[in-house]
Short mmCIF file of C-alpha atoms and ligand atoms in Angstrom, two decimals:
data_model
loop_
_atom_site.label_atom_id
_atom_site.label_comp_id
_atom_site.label_asym_id
_atom_site.label_seq_id
_atom_site.Cartn_x
_atom_site.Cartn_y
_atom_site.Cartn_z
CA MET B 372 11.87 -23.37 15.44
CA ASN B 373 15.38 -22.50 15.03
CA ALA B 374 15.87 -19.38 17.08
CA SER B 375 19.54 -18.14 17.32
CA ALA B 376 21.09 -16.99 20.40
CA GLU B 377 23.00 -14.25 18.45
CA PRO B 378 21.15 -11.04 17.69
CA PHE B 379 20.71 -10.36 13.94
CA GLY B 380 19.28 -7.76 11.70
CA VAL B 381 16.93 -8.03 8.60
CA ARG B 382 17.93 -6.87 5.36
CA ILE B 383 15.84 -5.68 2.45
CA ARG B 384 17.68 -7.72 -0.21
CA GLY B 385 15.74 -6.42 -3.23
CA THR B 386 12.54 -4.75 -4.37
CA GLY B 387 10.20 -5.07 -7.40
CA SER B 388 6.98 -3.87 -8.65
CA CYS B 389 4.58 -4.33 -11.46
CA VAL B 390 1.97 -2.02 -13.03
CA PRO B 391 -0.33 -3.00 -15.92
CA ALA B 392 0.45 -1.28 -19.48
CA ARG B 393 -3.13 -0.13 -19.84
CA VAL B 394 -3.51 3.67 -18.90
CA LEU B 395 -6.83 5.06 -17.80
CA THR B 396 -6.62 8.95 -18.13
CA ASN B 397 -8.98 11.39 -16.33
CA GLU B 398 -10.06 12.43 -19.84
CA ALA B 399 -11.17 8.86 -20.57
CA LEU B 400 -12.94 8.64 -17.15
CA SER B 401 -14.63 11.94 -17.82
CA LYS B 402 -16.46 10.13 -20.85
CA MET B 403 -17.61 7.25 -18.52
CA VAL B 404 -18.73 9.35 -15.46
CA ASP B 405 -19.97 12.88 -14.61
CA THR B 406 -16.52 14.26 -13.69
CA SER B 407 -13.53 16.21 -15.08
CA ASP B 408 -9.90 16.29 -15.31
CA GLU B 409 -9.73 19.64 -13.61
CA TRP B 410 -11.90 18.31 -10.50
CA ILE B 411 -9.84 14.98 -10.29
CA VAL B 412 -6.35 16.75 -10.36
CA GLN B 413 -7.73 19.46 -7.80
CA ARG B 414 -9.19 17.04 -5.54
CA THR B 415 -6.69 13.95 -5.67
CA GLY B 416 -3.67 15.06 -7.53
CA ILE B 417 -4.26 12.10 -9.94
CA HIS B 418 -3.87 12.59 -13.84
CA GLU B 419 -3.91 8.78 -14.84
CA ARG B 420 -3.86 5.28 -13.24
CA ARG B 421 -3.03 2.00 -14.56
CA ILE B 422 -5.86 -0.71 -15.21
CA CYS B 423 -5.45 -4.46 -15.66
CA ASP B 424 -6.78 -6.22 -18.64
CA LEU B 425 -8.76 -8.61 -16.40
CA SER B 426 -8.95 -11.43 -19.04
CA THR B 427 -5.20 -11.87 -18.62
CA GLU B 428 -3.94 -9.73 -15.79
CA GLY B 429 -4.99 -9.42 -11.98
CA THR B 430 -3.72 -9.39 -8.57
CA PHE B 431 -1.93 -12.91 -9.02
CA THR B 432 -0.07 -12.06 -11.99
CA MET B 433 0.92 -8.52 -10.75
CA ALA B 434 2.07 -10.25 -7.60
CA CYS B 435 4.01 -12.86 -9.40
CA GLU B 436 5.94 -10.39 -11.59
CA ALA B 437 6.51 -7.73 -8.74
CA LEU B 438 8.04 -10.74 -6.48
CA LYS B 439 9.98 -12.07 -9.27
CA ASN B 440 11.44 -8.60 -9.90
CA ALA B 441 12.46 -8.32 -6.29
CA LEU B 442 14.07 -11.93 -6.34
CA ASP B 443 16.06 -10.89 -9.38
CA ALA B 444 17.04 -7.86 -7.75
CA ALA B 445 18.28 -9.71 -4.75
CA GLY B 446 19.98 -12.40 -7.04
CA MET B 447 17.75 -15.03 -5.42
CA GLN B 448 15.21 -17.53 -6.76
CA GLY B 449 11.72 -18.47 -5.35
CA SER B 450 13.38 -21.52 -3.72
CA ASP B 451 15.26 -19.21 -1.39
CA LEU B 452 11.96 -18.14 0.12
CA ASP B 453 10.49 -19.73 3.35
CA LEU B 454 7.48 -17.53 3.37
CA ILE B 455 5.35 -15.32 1.17
CA ILE B 456 2.83 -12.79 2.32
CA VAL B 457 0.62 -10.94 -0.08
CA GLY B 458 -1.39 -7.92 1.18
CA THR B 459 -4.54 -7.66 -0.73
CA VAL B 460 -8.30 -7.03 -0.75
CA THR B 461 -8.62 -7.99 -4.37
CA ALA B 462 -7.50 -11.75 -4.24
CA GLU B 463 -9.39 -13.62 -7.26
CA MET B 464 -10.34 -16.25 -4.76
CA THR B 465 -10.63 -16.20 -1.04
CA CYS B 466 -9.40 -19.91 -1.19
CA PRO B 467 -6.56 -20.47 -2.25
CA SER B 468 -4.58 -17.43 -1.23
CA VAL B 469 -2.82 -15.45 -3.78
CA ALA B 470 0.22 -16.18 -1.76
CA ALA B 471 0.05 -19.88 -2.32
CA ARG B 472 -0.36 -19.45 -6.00
CA VAL B 473 2.50 -17.11 -6.19
CA GLY B 474 4.53 -19.64 -4.34
CA ALA B 475 3.87 -22.34 -6.87
CA ALA B 476 4.41 -20.12 -9.94
CA LEU B 477 7.74 -18.97 -8.73
CA GLY B 478 9.09 -22.28 -7.47
CA ALA B 479 8.89 -21.58 -3.63
CA VAL B 480 7.01 -24.70 -2.68
CA PRO B 481 7.00 -25.74 0.21
CA ALA B 482 7.34 -21.97 1.58
CA ALA B 483 4.47 -21.12 3.80
CA ALA B 484 1.99 -18.61 2.17
CA PHE B 485 -0.87 -16.51 3.11
CA ASP B 486 -2.77 -13.29 2.27
CA LEU B 487 -3.14 -10.53 4.69
CA SER B 488 -6.29 -8.44 4.60
CA ALA B 489 -5.50 -4.91 5.87
CA ALA B 490 -6.66 -2.96 2.78
CA CYS B 491 -4.29 -0.09 1.86
CA SER B 492 -2.13 -0.81 4.99
CA GLY B 493 -1.45 -4.37 3.76
CA PHE B 494 2.17 -3.83 2.44
CA VAL B 495 3.36 -2.16 5.65
CA TYR B 496 1.62 -4.66 7.89
CA GLY B 497 3.28 -7.41 5.73
CA MET B 498 6.65 -5.78 6.19
CA ASN B 499 6.33 -5.31 9.89
CA LEU B 500 5.10 -8.96 10.44
CA ALA B 501 7.82 -10.28 8.06
CA GLN B 502 10.62 -8.61 10.05
CA ALA B 503 9.30 -9.62 13.38
CA LEU B 504 9.04 -13.27 12.11
CA ILE B 505 12.68 -13.23 10.67
CA ARG B 506 13.90 -11.61 14.16
CA SER B 507 12.10 -14.44 15.97
CA GLY B 508 14.30 -16.97 14.04
CA GLN B 509 11.37 -18.78 12.65
CA PHE B 510 11.86 -17.65 9.06
CA LYS B 511 15.03 -16.72 7.23
CA THR B 512 13.78 -15.25 3.82
CA ILE B 513 10.31 -13.71 3.33
CA GLY B 514 8.83 -12.25 0.14
CA VAL B 515 6.30 -9.47 0.98
CA VAL B 516 4.00 -8.25 -1.57
CA GLY B 517 1.16 -5.81 -1.81
CA SER B 518 -0.98 -6.33 -5.05
CA GLU B 519 -4.38 -4.91 -5.89
CA ALA B 520 -6.45 -5.12 -9.09
CA MET B 521 -8.58 -2.48 -7.83
CA SER B 522 -10.33 -2.27 -11.22
CA SER B 523 -11.91 -5.68 -10.40
CA ILE B 524 -13.78 -4.12 -7.54
CA VAL B 525 -14.37 -0.63 -8.73
CA ASP B 526 -17.79 0.22 -10.17
CA TYR B 527 -17.00 2.31 -13.23
CA SER B 528 -20.44 4.04 -13.16
CA ASP B 529 -19.71 5.46 -9.60
CA ARG B 530 -17.66 8.59 -9.78
CA THR B 531 -16.56 8.75 -6.11
CA VAL B 532 -14.50 5.63 -6.32
CA SER B 533 -13.59 5.20 -9.98
CA ILE B 534 -11.47 8.28 -10.07
CA LEU B 535 -9.28 7.52 -7.20
CA PHE B 536 -8.08 3.99 -7.66
CA GLY B 537 -5.56 2.03 -9.96
CA ASP B 538 -3.95 -1.30 -10.25
CA ALA B 539 -0.34 -1.98 -9.02
CA ALA B 540 1.87 -4.32 -7.12
CA GLY B 541 4.98 -3.78 -5.04
CA ALA B 542 7.25 -6.40 -3.51
CA ALA B 543 10.33 -6.82 -1.16
CA VAL B 544 12.52 -9.71 -0.27
CA LEU B 545 13.77 -9.64 3.39
CA SER B 546 16.23 -11.94 4.93
CA ARG B 547 18.34 -12.37 8.01
CA ASP B 548 21.48 -10.37 8.19
CA PRO B 549 24.44 -10.83 10.61
CA ASP B 550 24.38 -6.90 11.22
CA PRO B 551 21.87 -6.38 14.08
CA ARG B 552 21.63 -2.62 13.39
CA ILE B 553 20.07 -3.19 10.05
CA GLY B 554 16.30 -3.62 9.58
CA CYS B 555 13.24 -2.29 11.15
CA LEU B 556 13.85 0.18 14.02
CA TYR B 557 10.41 0.75 15.01
CA SER B 558 6.87 -0.36 13.84
CA THR B 559 3.26 0.07 14.67
CA MET B 560 0.16 -1.38 13.45
CA GLY B 561 -3.43 -0.49 14.60
CA ALA B 562 -7.09 -0.95 13.63
CA ASP B 563 -10.44 0.76 14.67
CA GLY B 564 -13.19 -1.58 13.28
CA ARG B 565 -15.88 0.92 14.51
CA GLY B 566 -14.98 2.74 11.26
CA TRP B 567 -15.49 -0.27 8.83
CA GLU B 568 -18.59 1.40 7.13
CA SER B 569 -16.43 4.04 5.59
CA LEU B 570 -14.69 1.72 3.30
CA TYR B 571 -15.99 -1.79 2.70
CA ILE B 572 -16.88 -4.53 -0.04
CA PRO B 573 -20.07 -6.38 0.69
CA ARG B 574 -20.54 -9.70 -0.63
CA HIS B 575 -24.32 -10.18 0.49
CA ALA B 576 -27.20 -7.71 0.93
CA GLY B 577 -27.04 -8.46 4.58
CA ASP B 578 -23.48 -7.15 4.83
CA VAL B 579 -24.75 -3.64 4.20
CA PRO B 580 -25.55 -1.33 7.00
CA GLU B 581 -29.04 0.16 7.06
CA HIS B 582 -28.00 3.70 5.96
CA ASP B 583 -26.38 2.34 2.81
CA ARG B 584 -29.23 0.14 1.60
CA ASN B 585 -29.89 2.66 -1.36
CA ASN B 586 -26.36 2.73 -2.67
CA PRO B 587 -26.53 1.49 -6.18
CA ILE B 588 -22.98 0.04 -6.22
CA ALA B 589 -23.27 -3.83 -6.84
CA MET B 590 -22.29 -6.55 -4.26
CA GLY B 591 -18.60 -7.42 -4.53
CA HIS B 592 -17.68 -3.70 -5.26
CA LEU B 593 -16.10 -1.14 -3.08
CA ARG B 594 -18.11 1.45 -1.43
CA MET B 595 -16.54 4.29 0.25
CA ASN B 596 -17.58 7.31 2.29
CA GLY B 597 -14.71 9.72 0.89
CA LYS B 598 -15.32 12.39 3.39
CA GLU B 599 -15.16 10.13 6.41
CA VAL B 600 -12.11 8.42 5.34
CA PHE B 601 -10.46 11.74 4.43
CA ARG B 602 -11.24 13.11 8.03
CA PHE B 603 -9.97 10.17 9.57
CA ALA B 604 -6.76 10.03 7.33
CA VAL B 605 -5.71 13.46 7.55
CA THR B 606 -5.23 13.33 11.21
CA LYS B 607 -4.03 9.66 11.51
CA PHE B 608 -1.24 10.20 8.95
CA ARG B 609 0.26 13.09 10.69
CA GLU B 610 0.01 11.36 14.14
CA VAL B 611 1.52 7.99 12.89
CA ILE B 612 4.52 9.76 11.02
CA GLU B 613 5.07 11.99 13.99
CA ASP B 614 5.07 9.04 16.34
CA ALA B 615 7.49 7.09 14.11
CA MET B 616 9.85 9.96 14.01
CA SER B 617 9.79 10.88 17.57
CA LYS B 618 10.11 7.47 19.00
CA THR B 619 13.35 6.82 16.74
CA GLY B 620 14.65 10.29 17.33
CA LEU B 621 14.47 11.33 13.86
CA THR B 622 13.84 14.89 12.56
CA ALA B 623 12.92 16.46 9.31
CA GLU B 624 16.56 16.92 8.83
CA SER B 625 17.79 13.52 9.80
CA VAL B 626 15.02 11.20 8.40
CA GLY B 627 15.38 9.76 4.88
CA GLN B 628 12.46 9.17 2.71
CA VAL B 629 8.95 9.21 4.09
CA ILE B 630 7.07 6.74 1.86
CA CYS B 631 3.29 7.49 2.25
CA HIS B 632 0.37 5.36 0.93
CA GLN B 633 -0.67 7.25 -2.10
CA SER B 634 -4.34 8.01 -1.07
CA ASN B 635 -4.95 11.48 -2.08
CA ILE B 636 -2.31 14.32 -2.65
CA ARG B 637 -4.27 16.51 -0.26
CA ILE B 638 -3.90 14.17 2.56
CA ILE B 639 -0.04 13.50 1.83
CA GLU B 640 0.73 17.30 1.43
CA SER B 641 -1.26 18.17 4.77
CA ALA B 642 0.89 15.90 6.81
CA ARG B 643 4.09 16.81 5.00
CA GLU B 644 3.53 20.54 5.77
CA LYS B 645 2.46 20.10 9.31
CA LEU B 646 5.59 18.05 9.87
CA GLY B 647 7.80 20.34 8.26
CA LEU B 648 9.15 17.82 5.76
CA PRO B 649 10.72 18.99 2.50
CA SER B 650 9.03 17.82 -0.48
CA GLU B 651 12.05 15.87 -1.99
CA LYS B 652 11.60 13.46 1.01
CA VAL B 653 7.95 12.76 0.41
CA TYR B 654 7.76 10.78 -2.85
CA ILE B 655 4.63 11.26 -4.86
CA ASN B 656 3.53 8.92 -7.77
CA ILE B 657 -0.19 9.27 -7.27
CA ASP B 658 -0.27 11.61 -10.29
CA ARG B 659 0.64 8.58 -12.62
CA PHE B 660 -0.63 5.55 -10.78
CA GLY B 661 -3.60 6.68 -8.65
CA ASN B 662 -4.36 5.17 -5.11
CA SER B 663 -3.51 1.31 -5.59
CA SER B 664 -4.48 0.22 -2.06
CA ALA B 665 -1.92 -2.32 -0.84
CA GLY B 666 0.20 -1.87 -4.04
CA SER B 667 1.06 1.83 -3.40
CA VAL B 668 3.75 1.70 -0.60
CA GLY B 669 5.74 -1.25 -2.26
CA LEU B 670 5.48 0.43 -5.65
CA CYS B 671 6.92 3.70 -4.19
CA LEU B 672 9.60 1.74 -2.35
CA ASP B 673 10.77 -0.08 -5.60
CA GLN B 674 10.81 3.14 -7.49
CA LEU B 675 12.89 4.90 -4.86
CA TRP B 676 15.10 1.97 -4.39
CA ARG B 677 15.90 1.75 -8.02
CA ALA B 678 16.35 5.43 -8.22
CA GLY B 679 19.08 5.24 -5.47
CA LYS B 680 16.96 7.43 -3.14
CA ILE B 681 16.91 5.11 -0.25
CA GLU B 682 20.14 6.14 1.61
CA LYS B 683 22.29 3.96 3.85
CA GLU B 684 22.85 6.92 6.42
CA ARG B 685 19.27 8.02 6.81
CA PRO B 686 16.41 5.70 8.16
CA PHE B 687 13.33 5.79 6.02
CA VAL B 688 9.75 5.52 7.09
CA MET B 689 6.75 3.73 5.39
CA VAL B 690 3.25 4.68 6.53
CA ALA B 691 -0.16 3.66 5.41
CA PHE B 692 -3.82 3.72 6.45
CA GLY B 693 -6.86 2.18 4.88
CA GLY B 694 -10.09 0.16 5.23
CA GLY B 695 -10.87 -1.53 8.56
CA LEU B 696 -9.99 0.96 9.35
CA THR B 697 -6.32 0.18 9.72
CA TRP B 698 -3.04 2.03 9.88
CA ALA B 699 0.69 0.98 10.19
CA SER B 700 4.19 2.56 10.10
CA GLY B 701 7.63 1.12 9.87
CA VAL B 702 11.07 2.97 10.25
CA TRP B 703 13.83 1.06 8.57
CA ARG B 704 17.74 1.31 8.23
CA ILE B 705 19.37 -0.45 5.23
O1 UT7 Y 472 -6.74 4.74 0.43
C1 UT7 Y 472 -7.64 4.79 1.47
C2 UT7 Y 472 -9.00 4.95 1.09
N1 UT7 Y 472 -9.62 6.11 0.42
C3 UT7 Y 472 -9.07 7.37 0.68
O2 UT7 Y 472 -7.93 7.81 0.96
C4 UT7 Y 472 -10.03 8.42 0.06
C5 UT7 Y 472 -10.07 9.75 1.03
N2 UT7 Y 472 -11.10 10.67 0.35
C6 UT7 Y 472 -10.76 11.30 -0.65
O3 UT7 Y 472 -9.68 11.28 -1.29
C7 UT7 Y 472 -11.84 12.35 -1.15
O4 UT7 Y 472 -12.73 12.34 -0.26
C8 UT7 Y 472 -12.46 12.02 -2.58
C9 UT7 Y 472 -11.30 12.43 -3.53
C10 UT7 Y 472 -12.92 10.70 -2.56
C11 UT7 Y 472 -13.48 13.27 -2.72
O5 UT7 Y 472 -13.08 14.43 -2.63
P1 UT7 Y 472 -13.72 15.65 -1.65
O6 UT7 Y 472 -13.09 16.68 -1.82
O7 UT7 Y 472 -14.04 14.78 -0.28
O8 UT7 Y 472 -15.15 15.71 -2.49
P2 UT7 Y 472 -16.62 15.61 -1.67
O9 UT7 Y 472 -17.04 14.03 -1.60
O10 UT7 Y 472 -16.63 16.40 -0.66
O11 UT7 Y 472 -17.48 16.13 -2.92
C12 UT7 Y 472 -17.33 17.57 -3.16
C13 UT7 Y 472 -18.28 17.83 -4.28
C14 UT7 Y 472 -19.69 17.28 -4.22
O12 UT7 Y 472 -20.62 18.29 -4.86
P3 UT7 Y 472 -21.42 19.20 -4.02
O13 UT7 Y 472 -22.07 18.65 -3.11
O14 UT7 Y 472 -20.62 20.09 -3.38
O15 UT7 Y 472 -22.21 20.01 -5.16
C15 UT7 Y 472 -19.60 16.01 -4.94
O16 UT7 Y 472 -21.07 15.64 -5.48
O17 UT7 Y 472 -17.72 17.20 -5.52
C16 UT7 Y 472 -18.69 16.30 -6.26
N3 UT7 Y 472 -17.97 15.32 -6.74
C17 UT7 Y 472 -17.46 15.11 -7.69
N4 UT7 Y 472 -17.51 16.03 -8.87
C18 UT7 Y 472 -16.86 15.70 -9.91
C19 UT7 Y 472 -17.75 14.10 -5.99
N5 UT7 Y 472 -17.10 13.25 -6.79
C20 UT7 Y 472 -16.84 13.91 -7.94
C21 UT7 Y 472 -16.24 13.67 -9.15
N6 UT7 Y 472 -16.19 14.47 -10.18
N7 UT7 Y 472 -15.54 12.47 -9.36
#
């Protein structure tokens, strides 16, 4: 422990992302399951999503590339990191963690490394945790990644899950900064495990609740009660953003970007309208990338960052919800 008596801030040094080259359009999906481009666009806002070629790509390769891009943007190397956190529910293996392999691939050994399982909230959970660890003085430079090869756990004969998800990774490198005003101004993380059955990936038949025993989706694949998740998300999303803004004194005018997990355009739009946020402050890329679970907020952050849309004067908000059920928010000043 090397805690310092001096207060310090946490700076986002660089961001990165990775999406596979392969595109899966609604048109192509409608040849695989009983659905249509019109239904998918109307109900989700998705036109296409990216899908890994799982023989050469996956959660690990995307995590490596996203974090490497973030390190390059920061002018740093793997050896500068003392911790790597990877938010994911699609780790190739439960042991070792994706994070440990990323650390080895990027030359970060002996940086600490672990995976974080908070489903779609994984990246925001990771950012909140990382900044707290840096502020505690225990770690100096942390790579946070959200990486999901959802295509590895989606049953493409099921139209309720196959239309929604895509593959992506997003990353950020955080480090200690002498300016104590920089960094995370406010954060929340929560979970309600009573709702776990709405979104789960069973490994064994015994994991499956009684009411879902006839579900034809195979073990190891994602099962979702879309309606239940939707109901939870539509209220939770608004509440979490409202709380983050009110606790930091931000208004629709003074806040910068509000970066939402790309769950479903109807969920995001409903929160945006209720909170009176202008559309230019709520970035949308679900049309091109679908819902990439823990990959989504980091991917949005990187795209906004590189486009110069994250302003110094205006704190920005990150917000997500997902399986668990979990939710998280963070308000950041750069
Ligand atoms: O990232 C966090 C995790 N997940 C989420 O955020 C997902 C949240 N939920 C959702 O996004 C939406 O619930 C879905 C997009 C999954 C589904 O949309 P919905 O508006 O809730 O549709 P629904 O399940 O209520 O189904 C409406 C109708 C049904 O037909 P009937 O009973 O009205 O005749 C479904 O059988 O649409 C039918 N349907 C489809 N039709 C064409 C369901 N899926 C499809 C499909 N294509 N893919």
